[in-house]
Coordinates of C-alpha atoms in Angstrom, one line a residue:
X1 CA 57.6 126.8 32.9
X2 CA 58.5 125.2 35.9
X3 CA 57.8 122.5 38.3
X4 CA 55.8 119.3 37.2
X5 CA 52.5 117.8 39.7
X6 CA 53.4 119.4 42.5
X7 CA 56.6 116.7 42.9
X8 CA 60.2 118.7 43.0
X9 CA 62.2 118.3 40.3
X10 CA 65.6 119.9 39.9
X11 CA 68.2 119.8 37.0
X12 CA 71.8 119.3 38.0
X13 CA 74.4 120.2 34.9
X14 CA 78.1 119.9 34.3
X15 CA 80.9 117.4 34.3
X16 CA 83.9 116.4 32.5
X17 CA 86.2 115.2 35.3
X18 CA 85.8 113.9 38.9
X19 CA 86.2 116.9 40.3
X20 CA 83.0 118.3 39.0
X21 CA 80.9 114.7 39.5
X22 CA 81.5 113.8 42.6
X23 CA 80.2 117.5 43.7
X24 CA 76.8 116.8 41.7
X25 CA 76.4 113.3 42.7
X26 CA 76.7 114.3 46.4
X27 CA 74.4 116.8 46.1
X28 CA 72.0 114.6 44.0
X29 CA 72.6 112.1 47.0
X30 CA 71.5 114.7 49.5
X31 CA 68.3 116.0 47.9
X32 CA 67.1 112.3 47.6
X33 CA 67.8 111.8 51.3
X34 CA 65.9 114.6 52.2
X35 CA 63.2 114.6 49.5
X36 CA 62.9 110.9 48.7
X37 CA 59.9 111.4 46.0
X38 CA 62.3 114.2 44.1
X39 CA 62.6 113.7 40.6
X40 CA 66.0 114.5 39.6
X41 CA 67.9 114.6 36.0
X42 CA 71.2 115.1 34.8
X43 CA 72.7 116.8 32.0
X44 CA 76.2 116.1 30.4
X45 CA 78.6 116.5 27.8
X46 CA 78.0 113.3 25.5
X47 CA 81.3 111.3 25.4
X48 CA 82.5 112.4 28.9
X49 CA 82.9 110.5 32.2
X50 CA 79.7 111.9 33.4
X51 CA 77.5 109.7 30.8
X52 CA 78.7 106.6 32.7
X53 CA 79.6 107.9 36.4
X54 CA 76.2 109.2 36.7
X55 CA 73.9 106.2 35.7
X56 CA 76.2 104.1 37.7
X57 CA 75.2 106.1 40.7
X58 CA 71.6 105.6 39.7
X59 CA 70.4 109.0 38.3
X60 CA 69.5 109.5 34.7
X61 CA 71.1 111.5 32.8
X62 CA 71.1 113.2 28.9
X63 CA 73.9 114.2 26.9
X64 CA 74.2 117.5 24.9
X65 CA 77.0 117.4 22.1
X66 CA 78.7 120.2 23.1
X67 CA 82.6 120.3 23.4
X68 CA 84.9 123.4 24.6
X69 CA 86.7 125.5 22.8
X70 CA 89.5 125.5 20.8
X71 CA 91.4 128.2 22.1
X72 CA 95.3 127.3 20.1
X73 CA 93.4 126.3 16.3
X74 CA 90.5 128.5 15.9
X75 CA 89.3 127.1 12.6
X76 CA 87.9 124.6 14.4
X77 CA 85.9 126.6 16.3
X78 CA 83.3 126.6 13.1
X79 CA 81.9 123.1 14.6
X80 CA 82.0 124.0 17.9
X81 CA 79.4 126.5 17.7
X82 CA 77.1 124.5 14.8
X83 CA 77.5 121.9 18.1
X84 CA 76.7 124.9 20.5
X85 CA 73.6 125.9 18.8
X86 CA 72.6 122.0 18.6
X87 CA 72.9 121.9 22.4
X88 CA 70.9 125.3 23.1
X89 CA 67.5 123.8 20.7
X90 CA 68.2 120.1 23.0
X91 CA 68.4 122.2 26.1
X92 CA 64.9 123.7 25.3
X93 CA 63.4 120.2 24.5
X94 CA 65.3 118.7 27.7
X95 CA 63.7 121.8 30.0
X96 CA 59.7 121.7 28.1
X97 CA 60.3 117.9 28.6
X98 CA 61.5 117.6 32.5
X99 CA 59.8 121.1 33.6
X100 CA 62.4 121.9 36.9
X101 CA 61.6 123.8 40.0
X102 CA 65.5 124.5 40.1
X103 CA 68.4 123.8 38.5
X104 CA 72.1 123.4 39.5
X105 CA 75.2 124.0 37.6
X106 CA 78.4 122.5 38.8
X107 CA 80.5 124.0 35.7
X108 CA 81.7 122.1 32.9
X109 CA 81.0 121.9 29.3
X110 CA 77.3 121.3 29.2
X111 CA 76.2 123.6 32.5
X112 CA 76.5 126.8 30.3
X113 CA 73.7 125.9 27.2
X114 CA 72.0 124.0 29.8
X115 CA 71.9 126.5 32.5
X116 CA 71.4 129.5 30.4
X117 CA 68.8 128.3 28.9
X118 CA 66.7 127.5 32.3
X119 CA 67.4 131.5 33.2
X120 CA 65.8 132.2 30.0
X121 CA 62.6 130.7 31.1
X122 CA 63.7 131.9 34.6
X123 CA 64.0 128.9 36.3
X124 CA 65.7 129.3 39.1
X125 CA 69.0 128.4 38.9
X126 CA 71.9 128.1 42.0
X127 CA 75.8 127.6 40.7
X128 CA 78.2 125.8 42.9
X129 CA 81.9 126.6 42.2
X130 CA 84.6 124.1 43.2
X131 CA 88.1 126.1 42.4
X132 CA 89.6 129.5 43.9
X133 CA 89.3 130.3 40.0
X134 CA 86.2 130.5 38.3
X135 CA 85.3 128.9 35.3
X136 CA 83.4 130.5 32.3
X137 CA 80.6 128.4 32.1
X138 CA 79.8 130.0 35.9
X139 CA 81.4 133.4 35.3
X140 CA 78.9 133.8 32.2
X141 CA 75.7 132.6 34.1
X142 CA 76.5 134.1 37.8
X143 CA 74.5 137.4 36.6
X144 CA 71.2 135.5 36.7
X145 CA 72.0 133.0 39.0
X146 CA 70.3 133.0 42.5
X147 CA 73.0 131.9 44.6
X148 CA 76.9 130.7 43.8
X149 CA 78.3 128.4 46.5
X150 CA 82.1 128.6 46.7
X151 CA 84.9 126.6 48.0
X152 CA 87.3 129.7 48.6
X153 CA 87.0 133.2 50.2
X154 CA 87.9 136.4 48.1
X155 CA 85.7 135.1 44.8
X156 CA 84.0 138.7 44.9
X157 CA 86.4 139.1 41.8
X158 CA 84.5 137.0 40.0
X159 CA 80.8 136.9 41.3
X160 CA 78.7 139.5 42.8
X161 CA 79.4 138.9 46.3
X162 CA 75.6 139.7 47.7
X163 CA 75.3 136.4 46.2
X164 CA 77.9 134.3 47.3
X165 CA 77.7 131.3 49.8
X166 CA 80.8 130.0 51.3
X167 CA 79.7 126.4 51.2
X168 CA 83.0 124.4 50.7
X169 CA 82.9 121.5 48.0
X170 CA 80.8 118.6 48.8
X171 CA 82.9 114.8 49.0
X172 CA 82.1 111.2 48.8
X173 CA 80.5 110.5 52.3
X174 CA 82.3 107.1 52.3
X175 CA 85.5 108.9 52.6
X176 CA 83.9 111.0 55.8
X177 CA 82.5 107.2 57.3
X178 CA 85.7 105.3 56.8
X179 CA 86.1 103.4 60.6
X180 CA 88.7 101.5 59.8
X181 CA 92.5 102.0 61.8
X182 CA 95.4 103.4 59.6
X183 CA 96.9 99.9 60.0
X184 CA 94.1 97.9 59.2
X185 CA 93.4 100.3 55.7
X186 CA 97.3 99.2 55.4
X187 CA 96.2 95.2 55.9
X188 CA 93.9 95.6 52.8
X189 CA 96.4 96.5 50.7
X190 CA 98.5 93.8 51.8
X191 CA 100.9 96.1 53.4
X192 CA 102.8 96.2 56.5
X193 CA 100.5 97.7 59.1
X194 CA 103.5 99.7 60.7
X195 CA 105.4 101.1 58.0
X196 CA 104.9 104.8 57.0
X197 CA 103.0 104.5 53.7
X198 CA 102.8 107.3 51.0
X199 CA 99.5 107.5 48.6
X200 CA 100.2 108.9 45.5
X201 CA 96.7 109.7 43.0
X202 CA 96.5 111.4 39.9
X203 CA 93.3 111.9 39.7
X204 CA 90.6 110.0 38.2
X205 CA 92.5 109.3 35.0
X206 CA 96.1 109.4 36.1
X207 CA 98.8 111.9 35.7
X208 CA 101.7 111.8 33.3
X209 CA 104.6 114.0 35.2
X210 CA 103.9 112.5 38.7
X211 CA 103.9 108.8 36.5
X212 CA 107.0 109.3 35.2
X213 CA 108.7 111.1 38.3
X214 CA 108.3 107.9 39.9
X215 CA 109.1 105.6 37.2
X216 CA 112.6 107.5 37.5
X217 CA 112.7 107.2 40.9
X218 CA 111.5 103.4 41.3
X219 CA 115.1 102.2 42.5
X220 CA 115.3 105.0 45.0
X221 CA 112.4 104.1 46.5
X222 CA 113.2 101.0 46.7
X223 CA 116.2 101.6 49.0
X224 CA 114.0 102.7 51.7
X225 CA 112.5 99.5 53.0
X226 CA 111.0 101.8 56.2
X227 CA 108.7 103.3 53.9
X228 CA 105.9 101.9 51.3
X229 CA 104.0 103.5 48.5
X230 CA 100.3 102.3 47.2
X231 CA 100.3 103.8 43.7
X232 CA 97.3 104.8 41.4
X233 CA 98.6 105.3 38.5
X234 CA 95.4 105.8 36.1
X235 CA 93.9 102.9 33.5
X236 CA 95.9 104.5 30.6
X237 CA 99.7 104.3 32.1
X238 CA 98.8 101.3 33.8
X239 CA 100.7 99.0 31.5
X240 CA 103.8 101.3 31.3
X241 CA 103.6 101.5 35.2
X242 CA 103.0 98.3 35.7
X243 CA 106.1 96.8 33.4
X244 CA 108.6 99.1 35.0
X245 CA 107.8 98.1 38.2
X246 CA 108.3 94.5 37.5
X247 CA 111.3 95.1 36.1
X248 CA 113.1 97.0 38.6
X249 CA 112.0 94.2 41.3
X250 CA 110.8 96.8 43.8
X251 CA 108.8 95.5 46.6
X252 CA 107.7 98.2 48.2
X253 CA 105.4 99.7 45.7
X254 CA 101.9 98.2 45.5
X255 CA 100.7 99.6 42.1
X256 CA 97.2 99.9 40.7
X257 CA 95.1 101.4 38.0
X258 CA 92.1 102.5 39.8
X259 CA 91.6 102.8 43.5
X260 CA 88.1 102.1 44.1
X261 CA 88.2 102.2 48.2
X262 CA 89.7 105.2 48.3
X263 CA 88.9 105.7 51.9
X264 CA 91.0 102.8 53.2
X265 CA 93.9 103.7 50.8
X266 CA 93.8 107.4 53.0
X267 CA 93.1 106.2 56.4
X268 CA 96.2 103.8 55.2
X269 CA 98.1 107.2 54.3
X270 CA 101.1 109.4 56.3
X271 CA 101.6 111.6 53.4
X272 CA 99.7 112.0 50.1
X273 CA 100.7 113.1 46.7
X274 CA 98.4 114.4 44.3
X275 CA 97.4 117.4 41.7
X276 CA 95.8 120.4 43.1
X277 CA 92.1 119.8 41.3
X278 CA 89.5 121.1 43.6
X279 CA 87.6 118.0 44.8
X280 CA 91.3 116.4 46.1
X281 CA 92.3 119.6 47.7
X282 CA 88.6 119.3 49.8
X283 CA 89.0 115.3 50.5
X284 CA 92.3 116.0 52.1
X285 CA 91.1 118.8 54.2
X286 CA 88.1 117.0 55.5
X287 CA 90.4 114.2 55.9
X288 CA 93.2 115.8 58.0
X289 CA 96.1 114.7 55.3
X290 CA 99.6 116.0 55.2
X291 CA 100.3 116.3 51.1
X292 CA 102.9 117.1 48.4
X293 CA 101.4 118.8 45.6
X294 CA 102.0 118.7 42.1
X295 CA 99.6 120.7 39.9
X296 CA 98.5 120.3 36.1
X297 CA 99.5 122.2 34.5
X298 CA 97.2 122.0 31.7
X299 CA 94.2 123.2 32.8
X300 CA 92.3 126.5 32.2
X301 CA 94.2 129.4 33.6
X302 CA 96.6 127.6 35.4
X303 CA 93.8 127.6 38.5
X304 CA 95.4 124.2 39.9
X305 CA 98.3 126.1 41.1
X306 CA 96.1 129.0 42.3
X307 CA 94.4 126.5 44.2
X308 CA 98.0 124.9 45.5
X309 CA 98.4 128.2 46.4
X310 CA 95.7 128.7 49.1
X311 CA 96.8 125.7 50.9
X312 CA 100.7 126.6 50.7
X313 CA 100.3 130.1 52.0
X314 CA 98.9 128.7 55.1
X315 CA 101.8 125.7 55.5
X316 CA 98.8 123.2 55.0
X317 CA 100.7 121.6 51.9
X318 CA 103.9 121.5 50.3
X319 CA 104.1 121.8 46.7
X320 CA 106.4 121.0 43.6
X321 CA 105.3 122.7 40.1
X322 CA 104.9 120.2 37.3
X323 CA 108.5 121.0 35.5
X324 CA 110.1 120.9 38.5
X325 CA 108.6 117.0 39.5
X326 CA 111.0 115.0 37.3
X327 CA 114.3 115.5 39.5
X328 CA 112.4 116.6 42.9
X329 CA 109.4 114.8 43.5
X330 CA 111.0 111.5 44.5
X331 CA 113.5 113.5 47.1
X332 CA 110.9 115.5 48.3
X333 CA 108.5 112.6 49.0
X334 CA 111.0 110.7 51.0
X335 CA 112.7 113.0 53.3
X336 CA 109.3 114.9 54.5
X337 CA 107.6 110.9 55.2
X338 CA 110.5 111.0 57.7
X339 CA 109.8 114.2 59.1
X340 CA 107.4 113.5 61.4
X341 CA 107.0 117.3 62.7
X342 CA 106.3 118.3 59.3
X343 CA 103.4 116.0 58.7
X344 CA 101.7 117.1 61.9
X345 CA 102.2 120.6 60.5
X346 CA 100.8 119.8 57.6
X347 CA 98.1 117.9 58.6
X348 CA 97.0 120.2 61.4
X349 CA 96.5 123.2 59.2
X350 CA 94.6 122.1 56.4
X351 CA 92.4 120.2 58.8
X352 CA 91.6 124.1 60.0
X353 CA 90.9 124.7 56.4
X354 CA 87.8 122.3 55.9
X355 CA 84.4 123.5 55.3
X356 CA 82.1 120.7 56.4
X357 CA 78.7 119.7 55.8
X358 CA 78.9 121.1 52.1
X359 CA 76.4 119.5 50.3
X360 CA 73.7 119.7 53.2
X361 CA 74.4 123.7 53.3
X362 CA 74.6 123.8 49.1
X363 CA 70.9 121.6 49.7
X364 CA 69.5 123.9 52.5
X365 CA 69.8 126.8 49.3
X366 CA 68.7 124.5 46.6
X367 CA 65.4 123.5 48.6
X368 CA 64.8 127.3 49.3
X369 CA 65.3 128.5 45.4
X370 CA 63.2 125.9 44.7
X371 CA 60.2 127.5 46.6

């Protein structure tokens, strides 16, 4: 099975939060500019972000019902597998259906039925891993797999290293084209153009710790009018962000739910803080930025710290652990934005970290496989 008229077609699986979309759509992106006529389908996890970030970007995409598992209440595990073997029998219709020459996992929920399923009927099948800690979904599938493109050196502990690319994570190309001057990004937020500024993200939905650190700190913040802060706080603390801020009367702080030119808000940026997922940790090498990070803490294996880690070791980011954020994160923020050596520092050495050109490498193997 594989391979319909002649025409490529390749599979691309996974999702459940940006840091494992944006990945796939670039690479999605780059197939289609090289291979125009490519067929290409998607495969999700019904009821995550995937089933409306993808279509948005104009790809198609199915959902499987499959959810993770419940590691702390294991009765409920019973469903998880009736929804696992549900997802295996749509994974077969999905592949008879869209016939791939290739397909590509990105990790997440739906990759590992999907995936495994294509290496039953040996399709050939490429992973690409975004953390310096693999997940399951790839760590179950990298025995069959072709070729596993990695972000971070040393993952021979967890793949078979003859088969290992070291690719580096693929990014939204309009961060990469952003021409715009660090005060005219500024300008667009309606900020002073020659003020040190300070981006603070949580990710695509928002982060409670780093919300609340600076809800605490608002008035603090406020005292140093030489600095200003363009805050994304994520749709669901919005309102509580929001109300606080108004109430303390804070005029530095430009406040938002969503960020959607995220290029302008870090060409507007001195110093940016952020968790440690794996798709931030590559925009702010490729983009040069000096950062404060705070990892979740509530992600498999604790791999946002490991990933902190890589960056700290070689004084390319400073970091603050989740427990710690509540009494340090404000202090922190403010007296490194000052510190003008320290931001060079900073932004010097994780500038050396960057792998470029990720998703055209990761596309180079993909088109090759597909042969």
């Amino acid at each position: 099975m594989s391979g319909n008229n002649n025409k490529l077609s390749v599979l691309i699986s996974g999702g459940g939060t940006g840091g494992h979309i944006f990945p796939a759509l670039s690479i999605a992106n780059e197939i289609k500019r090289r291979v125009p006529q490519a067929n290409i389908l998607f495969v999700g996890a019904e009821g995550r972000m995937e089933m409306e970030r993808v279509p948005a970007a104009g790809y198609e995409i199915k959902g499987l019902p499959v959810v993770g598992f419940d590691r702390k209440r294991l009765w409920r595990n019973v469903k998880v597998l009736y929804q696992l073997k549900k997802s295996m029998t749509m994974a077969r219709t999905i592949l008879e259906q869209f016939q791939p020459n290739v397909a590509v996992g990105v990790g997440g929920y739906a990759s590992g039925p999907m995936l495994r399923e294509c290496q039953k009927h040996d399709i050939p099948t490429l992973l690409q891993e975004q953390n310096s800690f693999a997940g399951v979904a790839n760590k179950l599938l990298a025995k069959k797999a072709k070729c596993i493109c990695v972000a971070y050196e040393g993952m021979e502990r967890y793949f078979p290293a003859e088969k290992i690319v070291l690719t580096g994570n693929p990014v939204r190309r309009t961060l990469l084209e952003c021409e715009a001057t660090p005060e005219d990004a500024r300008k667009a937020f309606d900020l002073d153009p020659n003020k040190r500024t300070i981006l603070i993200v949580g990710g695509s939905l928002g982060a409670r710790t780093i919300n609340d650190s600076i809800i605490a700190g608002l008035r603090t913040i406020g005292k140093h009018d030489d600095v200003q802060v363009i805050w994304q706080s994520g749709r669901i603390y919005d309102e509580r962000c929001r109300e606080a801020l108004i109430s303390s009367q804070v005029t530095n702080i430009k406040q938002m739910p969503f960020i959607s030119n995220m290029d302008l808000a870090y060409r507007a940026a001195d110093l940016v803080i952020s968790r440690a997922g794996a798709s931030s940790i590559s925009e702010l090498q490729l983009l040069g930025k000096a950062s404060l990070l705070v990892p979740s803490p509530n992600v498999a294996e604790d791999h946002q710290t490991k990933n902190a880690m890589a960056l700290v070791t070689r004084n390319a980011a400073l970091m603050i652990p989740d427990s710690d954020a509540g009494f340090k994160l404000v202090d922190v923020m403010l007296s490194t934005i000052k510190e003008e050596r320290i931001l060079q520092m900073l932004s010097e050495n994780v500038s050396k970290m960057a792998l470029r050109d990720s998703a055209e490498v990761i596309v180079d193997k993909v088109l090759q496989i597909a042969k």
